[in-house]
Coordinates of C-alpha atoms and ligand atoms in Angstrom, one line a residue:
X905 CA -25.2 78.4 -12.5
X906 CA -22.0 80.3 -13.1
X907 CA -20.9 77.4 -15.5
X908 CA -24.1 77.0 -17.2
X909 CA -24.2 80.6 -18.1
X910 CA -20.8 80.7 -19.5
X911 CA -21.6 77.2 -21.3
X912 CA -24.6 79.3 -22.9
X913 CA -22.6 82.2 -24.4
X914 CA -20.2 80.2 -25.4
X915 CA -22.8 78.0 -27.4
X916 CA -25.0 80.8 -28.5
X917 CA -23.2 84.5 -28.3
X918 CA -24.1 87.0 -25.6
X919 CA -26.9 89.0 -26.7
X920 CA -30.3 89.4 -24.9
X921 CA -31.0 88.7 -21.0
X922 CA -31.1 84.9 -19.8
X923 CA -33.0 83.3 -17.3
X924 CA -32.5 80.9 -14.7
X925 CA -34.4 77.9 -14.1
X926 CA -35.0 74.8 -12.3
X927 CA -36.8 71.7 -11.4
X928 CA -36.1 69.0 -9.0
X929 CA -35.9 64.8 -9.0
X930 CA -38.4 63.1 -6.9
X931 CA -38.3 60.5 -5.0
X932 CA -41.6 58.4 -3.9
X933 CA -42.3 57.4 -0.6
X934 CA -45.0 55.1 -0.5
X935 CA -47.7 54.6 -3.2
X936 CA -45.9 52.5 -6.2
X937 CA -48.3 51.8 -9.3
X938 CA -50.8 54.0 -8.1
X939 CA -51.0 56.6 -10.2
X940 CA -52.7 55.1 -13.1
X941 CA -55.1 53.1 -11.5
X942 CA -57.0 56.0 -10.0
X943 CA -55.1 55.4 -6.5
X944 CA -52.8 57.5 -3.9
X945 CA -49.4 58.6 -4.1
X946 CA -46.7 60.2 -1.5
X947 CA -44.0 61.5 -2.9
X948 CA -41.5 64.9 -3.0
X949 CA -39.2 66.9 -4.5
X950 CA -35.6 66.8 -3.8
X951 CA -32.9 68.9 -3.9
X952 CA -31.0 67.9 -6.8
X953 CA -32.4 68.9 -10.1
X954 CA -32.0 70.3 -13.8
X955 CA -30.6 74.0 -13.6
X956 CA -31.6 75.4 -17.6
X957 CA -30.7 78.9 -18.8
X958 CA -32.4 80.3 -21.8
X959 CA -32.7 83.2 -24.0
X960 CA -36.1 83.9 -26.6
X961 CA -34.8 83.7 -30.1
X962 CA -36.2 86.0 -33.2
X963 CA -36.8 83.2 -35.3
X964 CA -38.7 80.0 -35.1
X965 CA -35.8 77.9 -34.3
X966 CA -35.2 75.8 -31.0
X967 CA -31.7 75.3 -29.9
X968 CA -31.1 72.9 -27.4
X969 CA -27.8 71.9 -25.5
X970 CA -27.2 69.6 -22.4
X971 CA -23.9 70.2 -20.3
X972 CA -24.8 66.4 -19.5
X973 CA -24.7 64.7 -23.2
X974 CA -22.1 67.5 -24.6
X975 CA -21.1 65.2 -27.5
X976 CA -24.4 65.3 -29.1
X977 CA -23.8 69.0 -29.7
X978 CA -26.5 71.5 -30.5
X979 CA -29.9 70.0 -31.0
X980 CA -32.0 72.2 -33.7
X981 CA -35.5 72.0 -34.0
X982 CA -38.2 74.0 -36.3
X983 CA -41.4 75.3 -33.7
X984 CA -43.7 74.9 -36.9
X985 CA -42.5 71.1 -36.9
X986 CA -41.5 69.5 -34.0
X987 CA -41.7 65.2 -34.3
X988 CA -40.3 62.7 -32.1
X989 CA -36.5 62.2 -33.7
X990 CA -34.9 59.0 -32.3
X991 CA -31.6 60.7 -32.9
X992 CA -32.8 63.7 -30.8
X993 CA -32.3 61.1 -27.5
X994 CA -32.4 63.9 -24.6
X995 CA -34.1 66.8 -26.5
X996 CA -37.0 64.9 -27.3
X997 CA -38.2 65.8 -23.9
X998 CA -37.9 69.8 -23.7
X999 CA -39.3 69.6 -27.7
X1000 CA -42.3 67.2 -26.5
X1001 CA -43.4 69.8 -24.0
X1002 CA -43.0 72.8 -26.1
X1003 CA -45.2 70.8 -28.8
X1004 CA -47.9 69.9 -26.2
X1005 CA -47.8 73.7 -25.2
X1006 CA -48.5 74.9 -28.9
X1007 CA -51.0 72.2 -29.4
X1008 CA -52.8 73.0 -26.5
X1009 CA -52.4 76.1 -25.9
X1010 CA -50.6 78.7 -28.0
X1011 CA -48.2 78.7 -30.6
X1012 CA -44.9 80.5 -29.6
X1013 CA -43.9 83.5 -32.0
X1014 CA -40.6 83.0 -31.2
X1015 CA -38.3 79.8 -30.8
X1016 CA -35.6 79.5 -27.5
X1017 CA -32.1 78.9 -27.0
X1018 CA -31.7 76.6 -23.6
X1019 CA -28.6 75.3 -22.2
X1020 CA -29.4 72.2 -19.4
X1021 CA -27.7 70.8 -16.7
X1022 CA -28.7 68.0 -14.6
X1023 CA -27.4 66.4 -11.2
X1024 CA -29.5 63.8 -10.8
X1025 CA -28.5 60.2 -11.0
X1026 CA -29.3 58.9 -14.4
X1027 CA -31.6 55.7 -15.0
X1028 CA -32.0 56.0 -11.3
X1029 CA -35.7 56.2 -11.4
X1030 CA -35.5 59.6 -9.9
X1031 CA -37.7 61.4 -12.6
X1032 CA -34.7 63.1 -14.4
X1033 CA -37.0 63.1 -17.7
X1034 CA -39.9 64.7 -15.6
X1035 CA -38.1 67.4 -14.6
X1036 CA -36.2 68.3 -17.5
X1037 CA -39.7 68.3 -18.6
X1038 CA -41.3 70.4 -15.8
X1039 CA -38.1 72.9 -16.3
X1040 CA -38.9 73.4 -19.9
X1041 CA -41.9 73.9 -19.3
X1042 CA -41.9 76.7 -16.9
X1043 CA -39.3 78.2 -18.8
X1044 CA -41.7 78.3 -22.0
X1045 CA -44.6 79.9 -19.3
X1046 CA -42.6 82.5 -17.9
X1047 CA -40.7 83.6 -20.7
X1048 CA -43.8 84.2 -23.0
X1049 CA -46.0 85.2 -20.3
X1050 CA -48.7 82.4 -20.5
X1051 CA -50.2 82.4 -17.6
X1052 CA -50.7 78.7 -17.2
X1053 CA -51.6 77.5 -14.3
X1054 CA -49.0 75.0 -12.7
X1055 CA -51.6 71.6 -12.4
X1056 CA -52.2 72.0 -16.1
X1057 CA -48.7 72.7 -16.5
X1058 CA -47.6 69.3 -15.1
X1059 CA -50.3 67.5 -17.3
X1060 CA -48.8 68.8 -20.4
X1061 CA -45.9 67.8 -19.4
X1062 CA -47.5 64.3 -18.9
X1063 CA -49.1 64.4 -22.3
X1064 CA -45.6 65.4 -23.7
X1065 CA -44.2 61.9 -21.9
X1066 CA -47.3 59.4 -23.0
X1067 CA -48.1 61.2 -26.8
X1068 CA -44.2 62.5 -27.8
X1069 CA -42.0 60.1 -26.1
X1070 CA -44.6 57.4 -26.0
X1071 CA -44.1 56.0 -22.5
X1072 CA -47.3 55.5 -21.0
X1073 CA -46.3 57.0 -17.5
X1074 CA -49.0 58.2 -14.7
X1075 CA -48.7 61.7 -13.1
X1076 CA -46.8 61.4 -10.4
X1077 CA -43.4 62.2 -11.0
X1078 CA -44.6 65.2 -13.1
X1079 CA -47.3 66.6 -10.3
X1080 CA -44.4 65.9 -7.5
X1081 CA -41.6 67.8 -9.4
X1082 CA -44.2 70.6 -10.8
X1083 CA -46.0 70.7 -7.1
X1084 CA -43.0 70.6 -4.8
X1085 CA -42.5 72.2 -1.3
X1086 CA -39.0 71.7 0.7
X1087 CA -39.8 70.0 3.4
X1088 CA -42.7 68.1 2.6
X1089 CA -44.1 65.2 1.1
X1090 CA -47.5 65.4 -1.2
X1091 CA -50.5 62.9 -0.8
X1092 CA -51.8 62.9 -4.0
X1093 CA -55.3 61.4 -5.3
X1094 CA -54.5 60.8 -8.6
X1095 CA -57.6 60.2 -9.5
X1096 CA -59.4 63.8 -8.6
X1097 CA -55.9 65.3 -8.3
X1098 CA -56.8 66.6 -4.6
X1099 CA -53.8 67.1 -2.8
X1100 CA -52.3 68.1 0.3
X1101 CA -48.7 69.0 1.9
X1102 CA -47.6 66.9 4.5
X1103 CA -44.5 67.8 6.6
X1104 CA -41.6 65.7 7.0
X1105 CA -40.2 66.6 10.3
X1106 CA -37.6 63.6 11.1
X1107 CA -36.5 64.2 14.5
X1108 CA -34.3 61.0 14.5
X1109 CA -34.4 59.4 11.7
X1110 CA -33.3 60.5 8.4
X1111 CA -34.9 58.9 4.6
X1112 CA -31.8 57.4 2.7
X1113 CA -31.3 56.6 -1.0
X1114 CA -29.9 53.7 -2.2
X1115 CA -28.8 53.1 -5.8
X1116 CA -28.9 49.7 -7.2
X1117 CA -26.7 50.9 -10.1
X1118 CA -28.6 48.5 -12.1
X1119 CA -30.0 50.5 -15.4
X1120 CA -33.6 49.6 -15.9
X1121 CA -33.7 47.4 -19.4
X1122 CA -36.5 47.2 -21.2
X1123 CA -38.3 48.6 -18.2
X1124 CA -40.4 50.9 -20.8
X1125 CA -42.2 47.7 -22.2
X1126 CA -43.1 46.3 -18.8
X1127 CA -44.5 49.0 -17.4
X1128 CA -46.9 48.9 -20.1
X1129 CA -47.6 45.7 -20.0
X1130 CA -48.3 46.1 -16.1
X1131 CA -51.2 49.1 -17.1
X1132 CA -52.6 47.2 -19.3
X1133 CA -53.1 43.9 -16.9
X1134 CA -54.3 46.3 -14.6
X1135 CA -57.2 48.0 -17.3
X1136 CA -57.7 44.5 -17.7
X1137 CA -58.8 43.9 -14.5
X1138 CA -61.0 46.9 -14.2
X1139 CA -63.1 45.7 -17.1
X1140 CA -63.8 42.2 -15.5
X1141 CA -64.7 44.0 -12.4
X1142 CA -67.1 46.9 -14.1
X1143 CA -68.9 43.6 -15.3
X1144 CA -70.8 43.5 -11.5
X1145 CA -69.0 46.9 -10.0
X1146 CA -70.3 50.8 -10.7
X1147 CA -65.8 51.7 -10.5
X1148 CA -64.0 54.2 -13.1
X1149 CA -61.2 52.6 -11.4
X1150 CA -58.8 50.3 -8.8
X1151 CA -58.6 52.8 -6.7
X1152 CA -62.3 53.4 -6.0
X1153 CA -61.9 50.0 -4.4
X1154 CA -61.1 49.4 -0.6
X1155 CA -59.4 45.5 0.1
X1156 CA -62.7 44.4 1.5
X1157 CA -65.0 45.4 -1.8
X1158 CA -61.8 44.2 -3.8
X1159 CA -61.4 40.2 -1.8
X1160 CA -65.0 40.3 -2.3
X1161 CA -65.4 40.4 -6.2
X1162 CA -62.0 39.8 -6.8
X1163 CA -63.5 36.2 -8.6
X1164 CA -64.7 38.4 -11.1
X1165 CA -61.1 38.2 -12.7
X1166 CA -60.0 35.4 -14.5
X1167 CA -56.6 35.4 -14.8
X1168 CA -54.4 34.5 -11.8
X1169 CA -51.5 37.1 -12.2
X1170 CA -53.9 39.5 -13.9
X1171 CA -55.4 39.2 -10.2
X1172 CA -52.2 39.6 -8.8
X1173 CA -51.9 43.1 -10.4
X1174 CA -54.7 44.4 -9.3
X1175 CA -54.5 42.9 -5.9
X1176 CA -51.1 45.5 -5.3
X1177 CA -53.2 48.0 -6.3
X1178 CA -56.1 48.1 -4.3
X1179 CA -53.6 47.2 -1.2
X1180 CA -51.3 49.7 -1.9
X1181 CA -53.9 52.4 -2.9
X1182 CA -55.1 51.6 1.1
X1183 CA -51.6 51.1 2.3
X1184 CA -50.4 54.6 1.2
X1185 CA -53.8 56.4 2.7
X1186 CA -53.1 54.8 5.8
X1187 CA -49.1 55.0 6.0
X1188 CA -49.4 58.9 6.1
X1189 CA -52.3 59.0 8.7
X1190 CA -49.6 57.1 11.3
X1191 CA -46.9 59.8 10.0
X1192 CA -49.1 62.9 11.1
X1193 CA -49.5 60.6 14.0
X1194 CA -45.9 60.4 14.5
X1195 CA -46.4 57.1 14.5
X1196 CA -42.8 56.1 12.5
X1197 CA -42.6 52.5 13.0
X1198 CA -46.0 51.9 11.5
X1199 CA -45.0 54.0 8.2
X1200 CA -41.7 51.7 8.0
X1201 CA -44.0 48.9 8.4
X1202 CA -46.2 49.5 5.7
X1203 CA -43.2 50.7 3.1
X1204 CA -41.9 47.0 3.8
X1205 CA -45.2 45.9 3.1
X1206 CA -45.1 47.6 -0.1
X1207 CA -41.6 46.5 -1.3
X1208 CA -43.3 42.5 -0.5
X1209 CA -46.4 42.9 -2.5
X1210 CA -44.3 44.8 -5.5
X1211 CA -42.3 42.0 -4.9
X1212 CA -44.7 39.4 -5.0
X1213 CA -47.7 40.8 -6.6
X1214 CA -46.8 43.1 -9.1
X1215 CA -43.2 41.2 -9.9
X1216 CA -41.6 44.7 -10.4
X1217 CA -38.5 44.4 -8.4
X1218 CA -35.8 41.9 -9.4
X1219 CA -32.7 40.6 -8.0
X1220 CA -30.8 43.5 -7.1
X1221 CA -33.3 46.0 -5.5
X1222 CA -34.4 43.0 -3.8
X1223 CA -30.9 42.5 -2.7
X1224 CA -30.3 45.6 -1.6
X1225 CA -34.3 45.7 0.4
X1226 CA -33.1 42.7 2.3
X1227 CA -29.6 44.2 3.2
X1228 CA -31.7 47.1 4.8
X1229 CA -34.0 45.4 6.2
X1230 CA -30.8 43.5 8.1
X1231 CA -29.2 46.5 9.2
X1232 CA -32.1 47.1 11.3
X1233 CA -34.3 49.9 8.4
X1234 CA -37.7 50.8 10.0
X1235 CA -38.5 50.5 6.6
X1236 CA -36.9 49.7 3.0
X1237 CA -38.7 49.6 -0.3
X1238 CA -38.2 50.1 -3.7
X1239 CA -39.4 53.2 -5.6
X1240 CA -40.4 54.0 -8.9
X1241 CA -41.2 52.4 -11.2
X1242 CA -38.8 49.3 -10.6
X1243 CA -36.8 46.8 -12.5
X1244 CA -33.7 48.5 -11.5
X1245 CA -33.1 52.1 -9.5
X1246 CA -33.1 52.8 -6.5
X1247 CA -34.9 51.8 -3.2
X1248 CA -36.2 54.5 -0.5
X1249 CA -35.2 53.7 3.4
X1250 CA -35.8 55.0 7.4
X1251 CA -33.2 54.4 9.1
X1252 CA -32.5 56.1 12.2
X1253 CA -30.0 58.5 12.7
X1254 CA -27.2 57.6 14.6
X1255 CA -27.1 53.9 12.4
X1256 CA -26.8 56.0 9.6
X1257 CA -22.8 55.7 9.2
X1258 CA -23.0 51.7 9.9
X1259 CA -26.2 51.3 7.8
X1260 CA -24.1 52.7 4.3
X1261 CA -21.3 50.4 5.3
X1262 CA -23.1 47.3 5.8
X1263 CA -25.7 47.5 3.0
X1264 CA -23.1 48.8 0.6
X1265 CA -21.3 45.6 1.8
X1266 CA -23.8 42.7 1.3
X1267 CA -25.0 44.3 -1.3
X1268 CA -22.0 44.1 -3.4
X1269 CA -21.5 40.0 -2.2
X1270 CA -24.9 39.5 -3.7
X1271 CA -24.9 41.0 -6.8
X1272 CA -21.2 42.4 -7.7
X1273 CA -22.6 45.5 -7.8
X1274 CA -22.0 48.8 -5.8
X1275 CA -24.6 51.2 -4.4
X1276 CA -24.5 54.7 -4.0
X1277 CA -26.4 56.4 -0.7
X1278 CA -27.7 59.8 -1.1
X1279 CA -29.8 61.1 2.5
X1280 CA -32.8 62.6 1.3
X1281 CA -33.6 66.6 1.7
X1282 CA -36.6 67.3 0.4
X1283 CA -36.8 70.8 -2.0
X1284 CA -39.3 72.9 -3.4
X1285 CA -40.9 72.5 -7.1
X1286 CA -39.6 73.5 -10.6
X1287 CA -38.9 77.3 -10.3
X1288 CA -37.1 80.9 -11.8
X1289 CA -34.1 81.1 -10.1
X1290 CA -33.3 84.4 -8.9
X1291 CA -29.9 86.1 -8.8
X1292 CA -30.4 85.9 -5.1
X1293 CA -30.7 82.4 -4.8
X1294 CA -27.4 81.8 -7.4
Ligands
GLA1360 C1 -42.9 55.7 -13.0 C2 -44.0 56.5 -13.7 C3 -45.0 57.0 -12.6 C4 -45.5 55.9 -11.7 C5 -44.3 55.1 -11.2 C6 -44.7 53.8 -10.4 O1 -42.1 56.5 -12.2 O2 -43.5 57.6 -14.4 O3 -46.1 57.6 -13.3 O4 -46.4 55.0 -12.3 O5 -43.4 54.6 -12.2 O6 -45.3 54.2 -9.2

């Protein structure tokens, strides 16, 4: 924090107070390609995060620096005219929320200097765009006193993803970054947008990250093309079924009419969907149970039909699932939105040590790659940072 304020005055003159900010990565537990089809999610906040620090301006002008992409400089935007610049890379972000906000909501009288920092793992799938968003976004609330309330916070931040950047994304990663509580994970119905906060209490096992290292090419265009089988799907089934969407569907109903679609791998889609929609209710009911093995089970069972079904995985998180899943994981999966990232893993405790070793190892003799382990501690939601907590 120390660093980032000295970073700002140096960038933009001491003058004014500045105020501290953050929001967290997340990382999702069980519930992949949920989201959008009307389905459940499980995911939380971690402890690494973008730290901002920002100042109102008395003019319309938004300056924007990241301590992360330092030779792009200064990125200067108008408030009265804020597009989507290919050359703005990073800052299209922050200036996508900030236009959803005004469009919205209100148009700011006055535009911001923000300085950013970010320690989470880029291209990892760990959200680092949702919560550059989600800090931006809280910054923009607080600082002009808009009152908004943090649910419709997180959509705008969606908005500003799927209209600004154009990337069709659901709303998990911004509802688990906006919504965060340290210490527990969020089962989200993404279709109502019920939620509720469920403890992680690990007694002896700990929730481990593992980076493939692979970056996630043309990712973007997949992911798409993934929704749309999926819309496709629900239209065939509204044909015979009263559904808004997959995930009003249990895997009875869905084996049932799944005829209906007639496509084979269009099928396939919507097949993960409905199974992982069930999967995901059912996983956390055995974790309030305490029931550990049975969650493992069913985030292997995820990683398969991801695998299988939805064809979002690929050789190396595949690699690195099966090199888990060797080293004795109660479970391994990947998480995100795939092609690439990372995977999510329970492994108990005292294997820990042996279990980075040995999956680092075959990982590396399958693919040439190495992986980086980060254990998971789960955080709390974007926030103002006090002084007490720098
Ligand atoms: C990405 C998207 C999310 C979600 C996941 C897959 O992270 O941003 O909305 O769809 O992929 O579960």
């Amino acid at each position: 924090m120390e660093t980032l304020k000295n970073t700002f005055i140096k960038q933009f003159g001491q003058r004014g107070e500045l105020v501290s900010f953050y929001a967290p990565g997340r990382v999702n537990l069980i519930g992949e390609h949920t989201d959008y089809n009307g389905g459940h999610v499980f995911p939380c906040a971690l402890s690494v995060g973008t730290y901002a620090v920002a100042r109102k301006r008395q003019d319309k002008l938004l300056r924007l620096y990241s301590m992360n992409f330092e030779d792009r400089g200064v990125i200067e935007a108008d408030l009265r005219g804020l597009n989507f610049k290919e050359e703005d890379d990073w800052a299209n972000y922050p200036k996508g929320v900030i236009a959803a906000i005004q469009q919205s909501f209100q148009v700011l009288p006055n535009g911001l200097d923000i300085v950013f920092y970010g320690n989470i793992p880029n291209g990892a799938g760990l959200s680092s765009s949702a919560s550059i968003e989600l800090v931006t976004g809280v910054i923009v609330n607080e600082l002009f006193q808009l009152q908004i309330n943090r649910v419709d916070l997180v959509k705008l931040a969606q908005q500003a993803e799927n209209n600004f950047v154009g990337v069709n994304c659901g709303i998990m990663d911004q509802f688990a970054i906006g919504m965060g509580k340290k210490d527990h994970a969020i089962l989200l119905n993404c279709e109502t947008l019920d939620y509720h906060y469920t403890p992680i209490h690990l007694n002896t096992e700990k929730l481990i990250i593992a980076n493939t290292n692979k970056r996630r090419g043309l990712a973007d265009s997949k992911y798409n093309e993934r929704r749309n089988q999926c819309e496709e799907a629900l239209v065939q089934l509204q044909k015979k079924l009263n559904i808004t969407s997959l995930g009003d569907l249990t895997v009875k109903e869905f084996e049932k009419h799944k005829y209906l679609i007639n496509d084979e791998i269009v099928k396939k889609r919507a097949k993960h969907a409905v199974y992982e929609n069930e999967r995901t209710v059912r996983a956390v009911e055995m974790l309030n149970n305490g029931d550990l093995n049975g969650f493992g089970e069913l985030m292997n069972q995820s990683h398969k039909s991801l695998r299988d079904d939805y064809e979002v995985t690929g050789k190396e998180l595949d690699a690195l699932v099966q090199a888990a899943w060797k080293e004795g994981a109660m479970g391994a999966r990947m998480t995100g939105a795939g092609f690439g990232g990372c995977t999510i893993n329970l492994v108990k405790e005292d294997l820990v040590e042996d279990f980075i070793q040995n999956v680092g190892e075959h990982y590396r003799k399958a693919t040439n790659l190495t992986t980086d382990f980060y254990v998971v501690d789960i955080g709390d939601g974007a926030k103002v940072v006090t002084e007490v907590e720098i």
